mmCIF file with all atom_site columns, C-alpha atoms in Angstrom:
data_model
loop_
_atom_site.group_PDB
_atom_site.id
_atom_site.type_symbol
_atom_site.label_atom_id
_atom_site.label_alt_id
_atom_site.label_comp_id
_atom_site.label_asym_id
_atom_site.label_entity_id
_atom_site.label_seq_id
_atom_site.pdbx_PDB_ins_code
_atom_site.Cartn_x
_atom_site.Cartn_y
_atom_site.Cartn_z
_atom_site.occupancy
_atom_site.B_iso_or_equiv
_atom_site.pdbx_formal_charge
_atom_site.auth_seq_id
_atom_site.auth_comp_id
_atom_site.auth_asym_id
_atom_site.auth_atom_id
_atom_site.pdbx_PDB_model_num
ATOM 1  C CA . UNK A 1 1  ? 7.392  -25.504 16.538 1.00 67.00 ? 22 UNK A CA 1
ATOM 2  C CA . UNK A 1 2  ? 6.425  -23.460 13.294 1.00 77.00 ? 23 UNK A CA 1
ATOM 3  C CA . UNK A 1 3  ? 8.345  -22.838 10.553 1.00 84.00 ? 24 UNK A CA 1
ATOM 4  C CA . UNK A 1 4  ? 11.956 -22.336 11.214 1.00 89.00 ? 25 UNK A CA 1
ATOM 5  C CA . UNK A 1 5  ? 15.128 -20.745 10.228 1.00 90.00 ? 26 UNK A CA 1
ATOM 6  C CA . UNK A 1 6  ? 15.516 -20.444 6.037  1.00 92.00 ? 27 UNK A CA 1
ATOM 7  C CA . UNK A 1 7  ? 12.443 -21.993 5.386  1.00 93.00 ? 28 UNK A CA 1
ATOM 8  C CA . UNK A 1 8  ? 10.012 -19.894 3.304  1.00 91.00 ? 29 UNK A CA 1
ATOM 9  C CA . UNK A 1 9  ? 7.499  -17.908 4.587  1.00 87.00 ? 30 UNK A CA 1
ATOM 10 C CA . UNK A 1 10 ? 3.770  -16.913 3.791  1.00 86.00 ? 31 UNK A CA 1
ATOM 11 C CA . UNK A 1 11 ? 5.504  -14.801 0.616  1.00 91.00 ? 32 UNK A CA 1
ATOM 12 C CA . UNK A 1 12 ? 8.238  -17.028 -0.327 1.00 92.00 ? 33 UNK A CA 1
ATOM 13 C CA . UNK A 1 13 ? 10.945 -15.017 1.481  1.00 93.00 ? 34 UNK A CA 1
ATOM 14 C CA . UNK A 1 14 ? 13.229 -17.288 4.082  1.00 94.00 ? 35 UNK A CA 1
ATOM 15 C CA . UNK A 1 15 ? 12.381 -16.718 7.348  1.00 91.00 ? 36 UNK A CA 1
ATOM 16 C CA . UNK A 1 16 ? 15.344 -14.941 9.431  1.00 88.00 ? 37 UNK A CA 1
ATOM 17 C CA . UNK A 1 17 ? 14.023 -17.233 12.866 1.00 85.00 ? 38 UNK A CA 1
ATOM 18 C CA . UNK A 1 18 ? 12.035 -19.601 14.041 1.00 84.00 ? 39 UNK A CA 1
ATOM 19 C CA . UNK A 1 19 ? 8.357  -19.531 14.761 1.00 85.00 ? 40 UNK A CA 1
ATOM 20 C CA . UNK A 1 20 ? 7.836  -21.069 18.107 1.00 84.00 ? 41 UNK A CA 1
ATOM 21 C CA . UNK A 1 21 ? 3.556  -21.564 18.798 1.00 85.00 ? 42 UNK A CA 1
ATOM 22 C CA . UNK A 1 22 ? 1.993  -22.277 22.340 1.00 88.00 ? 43 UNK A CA 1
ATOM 23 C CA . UNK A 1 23 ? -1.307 -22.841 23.907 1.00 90.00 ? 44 UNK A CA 1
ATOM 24 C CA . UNK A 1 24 ? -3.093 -20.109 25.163 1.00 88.00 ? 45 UNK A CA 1
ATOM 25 C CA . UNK A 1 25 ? -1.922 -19.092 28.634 1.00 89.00 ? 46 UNK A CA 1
ATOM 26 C CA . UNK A 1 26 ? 1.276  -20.830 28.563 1.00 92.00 ? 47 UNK A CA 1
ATOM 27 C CA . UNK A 1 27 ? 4.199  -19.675 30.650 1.00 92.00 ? 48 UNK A CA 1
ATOM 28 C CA . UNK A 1 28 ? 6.812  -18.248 27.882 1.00 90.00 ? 49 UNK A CA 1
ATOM 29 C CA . UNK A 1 29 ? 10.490 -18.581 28.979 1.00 89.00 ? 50 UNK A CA 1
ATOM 30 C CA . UNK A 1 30 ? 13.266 -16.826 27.382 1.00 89.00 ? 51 UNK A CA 1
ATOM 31 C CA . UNK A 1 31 ? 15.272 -19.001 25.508 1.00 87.00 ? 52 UNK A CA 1
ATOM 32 C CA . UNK A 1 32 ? 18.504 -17.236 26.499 1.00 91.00 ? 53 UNK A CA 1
ATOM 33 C CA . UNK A 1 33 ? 19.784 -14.921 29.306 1.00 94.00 ? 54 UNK A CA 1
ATOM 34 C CA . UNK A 1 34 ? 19.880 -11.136 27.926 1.00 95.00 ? 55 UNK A CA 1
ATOM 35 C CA . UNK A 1 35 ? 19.092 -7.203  28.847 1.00 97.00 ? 56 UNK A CA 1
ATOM 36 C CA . UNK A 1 36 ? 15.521 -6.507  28.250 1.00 96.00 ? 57 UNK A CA 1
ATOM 37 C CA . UNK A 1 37 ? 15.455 -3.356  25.221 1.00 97.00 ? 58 UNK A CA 1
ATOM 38 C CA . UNK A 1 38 ? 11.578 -3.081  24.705 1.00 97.00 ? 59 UNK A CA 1
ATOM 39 C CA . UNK A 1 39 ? 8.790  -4.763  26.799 1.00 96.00 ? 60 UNK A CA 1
ATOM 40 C CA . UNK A 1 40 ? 5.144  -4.233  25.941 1.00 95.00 ? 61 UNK A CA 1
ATOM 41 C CA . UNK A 1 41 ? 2.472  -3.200  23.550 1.00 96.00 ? 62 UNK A CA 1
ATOM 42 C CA . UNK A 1 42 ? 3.463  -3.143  19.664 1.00 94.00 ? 63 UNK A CA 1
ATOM 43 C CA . UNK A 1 43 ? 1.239  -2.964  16.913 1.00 93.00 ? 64 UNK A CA 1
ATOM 44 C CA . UNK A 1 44 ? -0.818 -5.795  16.344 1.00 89.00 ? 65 UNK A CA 1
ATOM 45 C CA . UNK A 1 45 ? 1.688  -8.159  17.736 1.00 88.00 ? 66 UNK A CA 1
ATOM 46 C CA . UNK A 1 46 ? 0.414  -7.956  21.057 1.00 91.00 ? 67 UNK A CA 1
ATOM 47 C CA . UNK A 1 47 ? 2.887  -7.885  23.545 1.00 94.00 ? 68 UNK A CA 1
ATOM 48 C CA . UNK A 1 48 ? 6.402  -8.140  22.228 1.00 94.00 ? 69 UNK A CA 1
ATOM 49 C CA . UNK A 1 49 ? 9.554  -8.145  24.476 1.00 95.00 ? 70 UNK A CA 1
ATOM 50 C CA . UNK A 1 50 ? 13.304 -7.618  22.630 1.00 96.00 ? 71 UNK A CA 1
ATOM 51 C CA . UNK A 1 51 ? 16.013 -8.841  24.408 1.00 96.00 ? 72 UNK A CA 1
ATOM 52 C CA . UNK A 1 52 ? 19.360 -7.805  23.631 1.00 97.00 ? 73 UNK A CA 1
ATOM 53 C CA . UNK A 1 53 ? 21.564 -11.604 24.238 1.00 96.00 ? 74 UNK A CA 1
ATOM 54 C CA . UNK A 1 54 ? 25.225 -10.102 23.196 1.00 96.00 ? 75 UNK A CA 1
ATOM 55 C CA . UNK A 1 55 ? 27.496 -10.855 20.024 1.00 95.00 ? 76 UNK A CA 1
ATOM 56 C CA . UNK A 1 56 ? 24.777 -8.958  17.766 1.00 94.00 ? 77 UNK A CA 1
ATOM 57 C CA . UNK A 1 57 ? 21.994 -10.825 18.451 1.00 92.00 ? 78 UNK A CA 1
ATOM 58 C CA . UNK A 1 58 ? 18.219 -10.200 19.693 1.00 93.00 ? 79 UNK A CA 1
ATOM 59 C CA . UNK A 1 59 ? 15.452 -12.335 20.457 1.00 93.00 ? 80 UNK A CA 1
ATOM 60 C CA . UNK A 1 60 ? 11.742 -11.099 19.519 1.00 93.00 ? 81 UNK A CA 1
ATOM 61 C CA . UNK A 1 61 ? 9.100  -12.834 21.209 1.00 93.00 ? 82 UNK A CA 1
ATOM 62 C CA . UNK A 1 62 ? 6.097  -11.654 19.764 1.00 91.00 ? 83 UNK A CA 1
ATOM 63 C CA . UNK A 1 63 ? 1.964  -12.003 20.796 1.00 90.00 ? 84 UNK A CA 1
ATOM 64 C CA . UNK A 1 64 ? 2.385  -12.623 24.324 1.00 91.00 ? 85 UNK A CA 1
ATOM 65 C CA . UNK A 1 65 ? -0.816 -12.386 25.918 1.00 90.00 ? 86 UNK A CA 1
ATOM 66 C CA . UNK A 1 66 ? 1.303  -10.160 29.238 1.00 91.00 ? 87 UNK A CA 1
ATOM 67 C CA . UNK A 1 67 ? 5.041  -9.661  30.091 1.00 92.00 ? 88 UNK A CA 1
ATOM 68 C CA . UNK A 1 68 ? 6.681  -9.587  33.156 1.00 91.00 ? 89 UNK A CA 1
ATOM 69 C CA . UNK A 1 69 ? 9.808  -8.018  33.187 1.00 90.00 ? 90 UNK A CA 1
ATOM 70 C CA . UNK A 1 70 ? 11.442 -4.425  33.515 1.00 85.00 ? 91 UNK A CA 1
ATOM 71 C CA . UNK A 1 71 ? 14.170 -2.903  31.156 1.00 89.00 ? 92 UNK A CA 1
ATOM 72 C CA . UNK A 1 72 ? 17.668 -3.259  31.413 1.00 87.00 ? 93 UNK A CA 1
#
């Protein structure tokens, strides 16, 4: 694990998540169940997939090398 939640980042600012690294070709699991808003190319992120996992609350996982899932 990176840097996490409230910790500074790169510029100082606190971090609003945690930074979770992984080896190249690692199997990424979500870490909760949730409806799938966005899966797929995004800037230079790579492949990012936003789930929607209720009361408010989203989880970005960001520079995957492929995703497979569909949305809703």
């Amino acid at each position: 694990i990176g840097p996490r939640f409230g910790q500074a980042d790169a510029a100082g600012r606190p971090l609003m998540g945690d930074i979770v690294k992984t080896h190249s070709g690692a199997i990424v699991t979500a870490p909760a169940a949730g409806v799938v808003l966005y899966a797929g190319p995004f800037r230079s992120y790579g492949q990012l997939l936003i789930l929607d996992v209720g009361e408010g609350y989203h989880v970005v996982l960001a520079g995957l090398g492929k995703v497979s899932v569909t949305l809703g």
